[in-house]
PDB file of C-alpha atoms in Angstrom:
ATOM      1  CA  UNK A 675      11.072  -3.552   4.666  1.00  0.00           C
ATOM      2  CA  UNK A 676      11.886  -0.372   2.790  1.00  0.00           C
ATOM      3  CA  UNK A 677       8.898  -1.109   0.540  1.00  0.00           C
ATOM      4  CA  UNK A 678       6.639   0.219   3.333  1.00  0.00           C
ATOM      5  CA  UNK A 679       8.522   3.474   3.920  1.00  0.00           C
ATOM      6  CA  UNK A 680       6.780   6.615   2.699  1.00  0.00           C
ATOM      7  CA  UNK A 681       3.363   8.261   2.511  1.00  0.00           C
ATOM      8  CA  UNK A 682       0.268   6.311   1.533  1.00  0.00           C
ATOM      9  CA  UNK A 683      -3.185   7.611   0.545  1.00  0.00           C
ATOM     10  CA  UNK A 684      -6.314   5.495   0.969  1.00  0.00           C
ATOM     11  CA  UNK A 685      -7.788   4.963  -2.521  1.00  0.00           C
ATOM     12  CA  UNK A 686     -10.314   2.127  -2.075  1.00  0.00           C
ATOM     13  CA  UNK A 687     -12.029   0.054   0.603  1.00  0.00           C
ATOM     14  CA  UNK A 688     -14.495  -2.827   0.967  1.00  0.00           C
ATOM     15  CA  UNK A 689     -16.633  -4.116   3.858  1.00  0.00           C
ATOM     16  CA  UNK A 690     -15.594  -1.501   6.416  1.00  0.00           C
ATOM     17  CA  UNK A 691     -19.001  -0.734   7.931  1.00  0.00           C
ATOM     18  CA  UNK A 692     -18.555  -3.151  10.894  1.00  0.00           C
ATOM     19  CA  UNK A 693     -15.279  -1.463  11.841  1.00  0.00           C
ATOM     20  CA  UNK A 694     -16.781   2.028  11.587  1.00  0.00           C
ATOM     21  CA  UNK A 695     -19.826   0.917  13.575  1.00  0.00           C
ATOM     22  CA  UNK A 696     -17.704  -0.385  16.477  1.00  0.00           C
ATOM     23  CA  UNK A 697     -15.779   2.894  16.397  1.00  0.00           C
ATOM     24  CA  UNK A 698     -19.123   4.780  16.543  1.00  0.00           C
ATOM     25  CA  UNK A 699     -18.578   6.575  13.212  1.00  0.00           C
ATOM     26  CA  UNK A 700     -21.972   7.770  11.908  1.00  0.00           C
ATOM     27  CA  UNK A 701     -22.822   7.029   8.269  1.00  0.00           C
ATOM     28  CA  UNK A 702     -22.904  10.747   7.428  1.00  0.00           C
ATOM     29  CA  UNK A 703     -19.283  11.143   8.607  1.00  0.00           C
ATOM     30  CA  UNK A 704     -17.957   8.064   6.787  1.00  0.00           C
ATOM     31  CA  UNK A 705     -17.253   9.745   3.430  1.00  0.00           C
ATOM     32  CA  UNK A 706     -15.514  12.719   5.037  1.00  0.00           C
ATOM     33  CA  UNK A 707     -13.431  10.423   7.234  1.00  0.00           C
ATOM     34  CA  UNK A 708     -12.281   8.237   4.346  1.00  0.00           C
ATOM     35  CA  UNK A 709     -11.838  10.890   1.653  1.00  0.00           C
ATOM     36  CA  UNK A 710      -8.360  12.012   2.667  1.00  0.00           C
ATOM     37  CA  UNK A 711      -6.737   9.322   4.822  1.00  0.00           C
ATOM     38  CA  UNK A 712      -2.951   9.482   4.609  1.00  0.00           C
ATOM     39  CA  UNK A 713      -0.477   7.318   6.494  1.00  0.00           C
ATOM     40  CA  UNK A 714       3.260   7.800   6.738  1.00  0.00           C
ATOM     41  CA  UNK A 715       5.353   4.768   7.582  1.00  0.00           C
ATOM     42  CA  UNK A 716       8.953   4.784   8.736  1.00  0.00           C
ATOM     43  CA  UNK A 717      11.346   2.553  10.641  1.00  0.00           C
ATOM     44  CA  UNK A 718      13.038   4.693  13.322  1.00  0.00           C
ATOM     45  CA  UNK A 719      14.867   1.573  14.541  1.00  0.00           C
ATOM     46  CA  UNK A 720      15.617  -1.659  12.659  1.00  0.00           C
ATOM     47  CA  UNK A 721      12.711  -3.628  14.184  1.00  0.00           C
ATOM     48  CA  UNK A 722      10.216  -0.858  14.978  1.00  0.00           C
ATOM     49  CA  UNK A 723       7.574   0.415  12.582  1.00  0.00           C
ATOM     50  CA  UNK A 724       6.216   3.940  13.149  1.00  0.00           C
ATOM     51  CA  UNK A 725       2.856   4.895  11.642  1.00  0.00           C
ATOM     52  CA  UNK A 726       1.745   8.521  11.494  1.00  0.00           C
ATOM     53  CA  UNK A 727      -1.697   9.466  10.261  1.00  0.00           C
ATOM     54  CA  UNK A 728      -4.012  12.389   9.734  1.00  0.00           C
ATOM     55  CA  UNK A 729      -6.876  10.108  10.770  1.00  0.00           C
ATOM     56  CA  UNK A 730      -8.609  11.496  13.849  1.00  0.00           C
ATOM     57  CA  UNK A 731      -8.951   7.956  15.236  1.00  0.00           C
ATOM     58  CA  UNK A 732      -5.168   7.784  15.614  1.00  0.00           C
ATOM     59  CA  UNK A 733      -4.307  10.912  17.526  1.00  0.00           C
ATOM     60  CA  UNK A 734      -0.787   9.708  18.313  1.00  0.00           C
ATOM     61  CA  UNK A 735       1.930   8.077  16.274  1.00  0.00           C
ATOM     62  CA  UNK A 736       1.762   4.310  16.525  1.00  0.00           C
ATOM     63  CA  UNK A 737       4.988   2.429  17.281  1.00  0.00           C
ATOM     64  CA  UNK A 738       4.945  -1.327  16.729  1.00  0.00           C
ATOM     65  CA  UNK A 739       7.893  -3.562  17.539  1.00  0.00           C
ATOM     66  CA  UNK A 740       8.417  -6.167  14.815  1.00  0.00           C
ATOM     67  CA  UNK A 741       8.537  -9.862  15.787  1.00  0.00           C
ATOM     68  CA  UNK A 742       7.870  -9.340  19.494  1.00  0.00           C
ATOM     69  CA  UNK A 743       4.798  -9.082  21.717  1.00  0.00           C
ATOM     70  CA  UNK A 744       3.750  -5.650  22.879  1.00  0.00           C
ATOM     71  CA  UNK A 745       1.143  -4.117  25.172  1.00  0.00           C
ATOM     72  CA  UNK A 746      -0.558  -0.748  24.840  1.00  0.00           C
ATOM     73  CA  UNK A 747      -3.392   1.283  26.336  1.00  0.00           C
ATOM     74  CA  UNK A 748      -6.066   3.077  24.301  1.00  0.00           C
ATOM     75  CA  UNK A 749      -7.071   6.688  24.975  1.00  0.00           C
ATOM     76  CA  UNK A 750     -10.080   5.277  26.877  1.00  0.00           C
ATOM     77  CA  UNK A 751      -7.778   3.219  29.129  1.00  0.00           C
ATOM     78  CA  UNK A 752      -8.395  -0.229  27.615  1.00  0.00           C
ATOM     79  CA  UNK A 753      -5.327  -2.466  27.691  1.00  0.00           C
ATOM     80  CA  UNK A 754      -4.572  -4.630  24.674  1.00  0.00           C
ATOM     81  CA  UNK A 755      -1.673  -6.598  23.318  1.00  0.00           C
ATOM     82  CA  UNK A 756      -0.445  -7.515  19.913  1.00  0.00           C
ATOM     83  CA  UNK A 757       2.209  -8.954  17.681  1.00  0.00           C
ATOM     84  CA  UNK A 758       3.498  -7.561  14.370  1.00  0.00           C
ATOM     85  CA  UNK A 759       5.366 -10.148  12.317  1.00  0.00           C
ATOM     86  CA  UNK A 760       7.626  -9.546   9.358  1.00  0.00           C
ATOM     87  CA  UNK A 761       6.642 -12.152   6.782  1.00  0.00           C
ATOM     88  CA  UNK A 762       8.893 -10.722   4.058  1.00  0.00           C
ATOM     89  CA  UNK A 763      10.347  -7.374   2.996  1.00  0.00           C
ATOM     90  CA  UNK A 764       6.950  -6.521   1.474  1.00  0.00           C
ATOM     91  CA  UNK A 765       4.520  -8.205   3.880  1.00  0.00           C
ATOM     92  CA  UNK A 766       3.641  -7.692   7.563  1.00  0.00           C
ATOM     93  CA  UNK A 767       1.042  -9.591   9.599  1.00  0.00           C
ATOM     94  CA  UNK A 768      -0.487  -8.004  12.698  1.00  0.00           C
ATOM     95  CA  UNK A 769      -2.511  -9.676  15.452  1.00  0.00           C
ATOM     96  CA  UNK A 770      -4.202  -7.622  18.162  1.00  0.00           C
ATOM     97  CA  UNK A 771      -5.393  -9.238  21.377  1.00  0.00           C
ATOM     98  CA  UNK A 772      -8.132  -7.119  22.924  1.00  0.00           C
ATOM     99  CA  UNK A 773     -10.466  -7.910  25.852  1.00  0.00           C
ATOM    100  CA  UNK A 774     -13.537  -7.748  23.586  1.00  0.00           C
ATOM    101  CA  UNK A 775     -12.373  -8.567  20.070  1.00  0.00           C
ATOM    102  CA  UNK A 776      -9.357  -9.739  18.138  1.00  0.00           C
ATOM    103  CA  UNK A 777      -8.091  -8.191  14.918  1.00  0.00           C
ATOM    104  CA  UNK A 778      -5.758  -9.836  12.452  1.00  0.00           C
ATOM    105  CA  UNK A 779      -4.409  -7.898   9.494  1.00  0.00           C
ATOM    106  CA  UNK A 780      -1.993  -8.445   6.656  1.00  0.00           C
ATOM    107  CA  UNK A 781      -0.361  -5.542   4.838  1.00  0.00           C
ATOM    108  CA  UNK A 782       1.419  -6.237   1.566  1.00  0.00           C
ATOM    109  CA  UNK A 783       3.160  -3.858  -0.822  1.00  0.00           C
ATOM    110  CA  UNK A 784       3.118  -4.667  -4.534  1.00  0.00           C
ATOM    111  CA  UNK A 785       4.521  -2.013  -6.865  1.00  0.00           C
ATOM    112  CA  UNK A 786       3.218   1.297  -5.461  1.00  0.00           C
ATOM    113  CA  UNK A 787       0.119  -0.123  -3.749  1.00  0.00           C
ATOM    114  CA  UNK A 788      -0.227  -1.286  -0.160  1.00  0.00           C
ATOM    115  CA  UNK A 789      -3.180  -3.619   0.431  1.00  0.00           C
ATOM    116  CA  UNK A 790      -4.312  -4.088   4.026  1.00  0.00           C
ATOM    117  CA  UNK A 791      -6.714  -6.970   4.680  1.00  0.00           C
ATOM    118  CA  UNK A 792      -8.208  -6.940   8.182  1.00  0.00           C
ATOM    119  CA  UNK A 793     -10.339  -9.618   9.824  1.00  0.00           C
ATOM    120  CA  UNK A 794     -12.474  -7.998  12.486  1.00  0.00           C
ATOM    121  CA  UNK A 795     -15.601  -9.394  14.177  1.00  0.00           C
ATOM    122  CA  UNK A 796     -15.762 -12.152  11.563  1.00  0.00           C
ATOM    123  CA  UNK A 797     -15.723  -9.667   8.677  1.00  0.00           C
ATOM    124  CA  UNK A 798     -12.924  -9.361   6.129  1.00  0.00           C
ATOM    125  CA  UNK A 799     -12.268  -5.708   5.268  1.00  0.00           C
ATOM    126  CA  UNK A 800      -9.892  -4.480   2.578  1.00  0.00           C
ATOM    127  CA  UNK A 801      -8.106  -1.127   2.406  1.00  0.00           C
ATOM    128  CA  UNK A 802      -5.998  -0.133  -0.607  1.00  0.00           C
ATOM    129  CA  UNK A 803      -3.392   2.607  -0.395  1.00  0.00           C
ATOM    130  CA  UNK A 804      -1.289   4.197  -3.134  1.00  0.00           C
ATOM    131  CA  UNK A 805       2.136   5.699  -2.543  1.00  0.00           C
ATOM    132  CA  UNK A 806       2.160   9.508  -2.822  1.00  0.00           C
TER     133      UNK A 806
END
């Protein structure tokens, strides 16, 4: 899973308006929000992925156990659960169980690009990141 380790900059996206709408991101803030998104991924333990971000929507580091169910609480107090599954050394699948909606996402690293495909509210959104 070392393919995921490092810093990643968002370089392209498709069909993300439904996600931004649910998150109450106004259209005029969309470009500023997406222009400099950087994630840092590390594995502090063998089966735990840690995601750090400069994205204001993720004010805390995110820790996801790999291949086991987890529960978390949002900043607003909403409880949700999920499962992050290691498909291969270069591919992770994530399923979030939320009281209102479910998100499934697949992240795959090929060369120095990480493509995240998320299915959210019946819409398939794509995010492409490049290693920096």
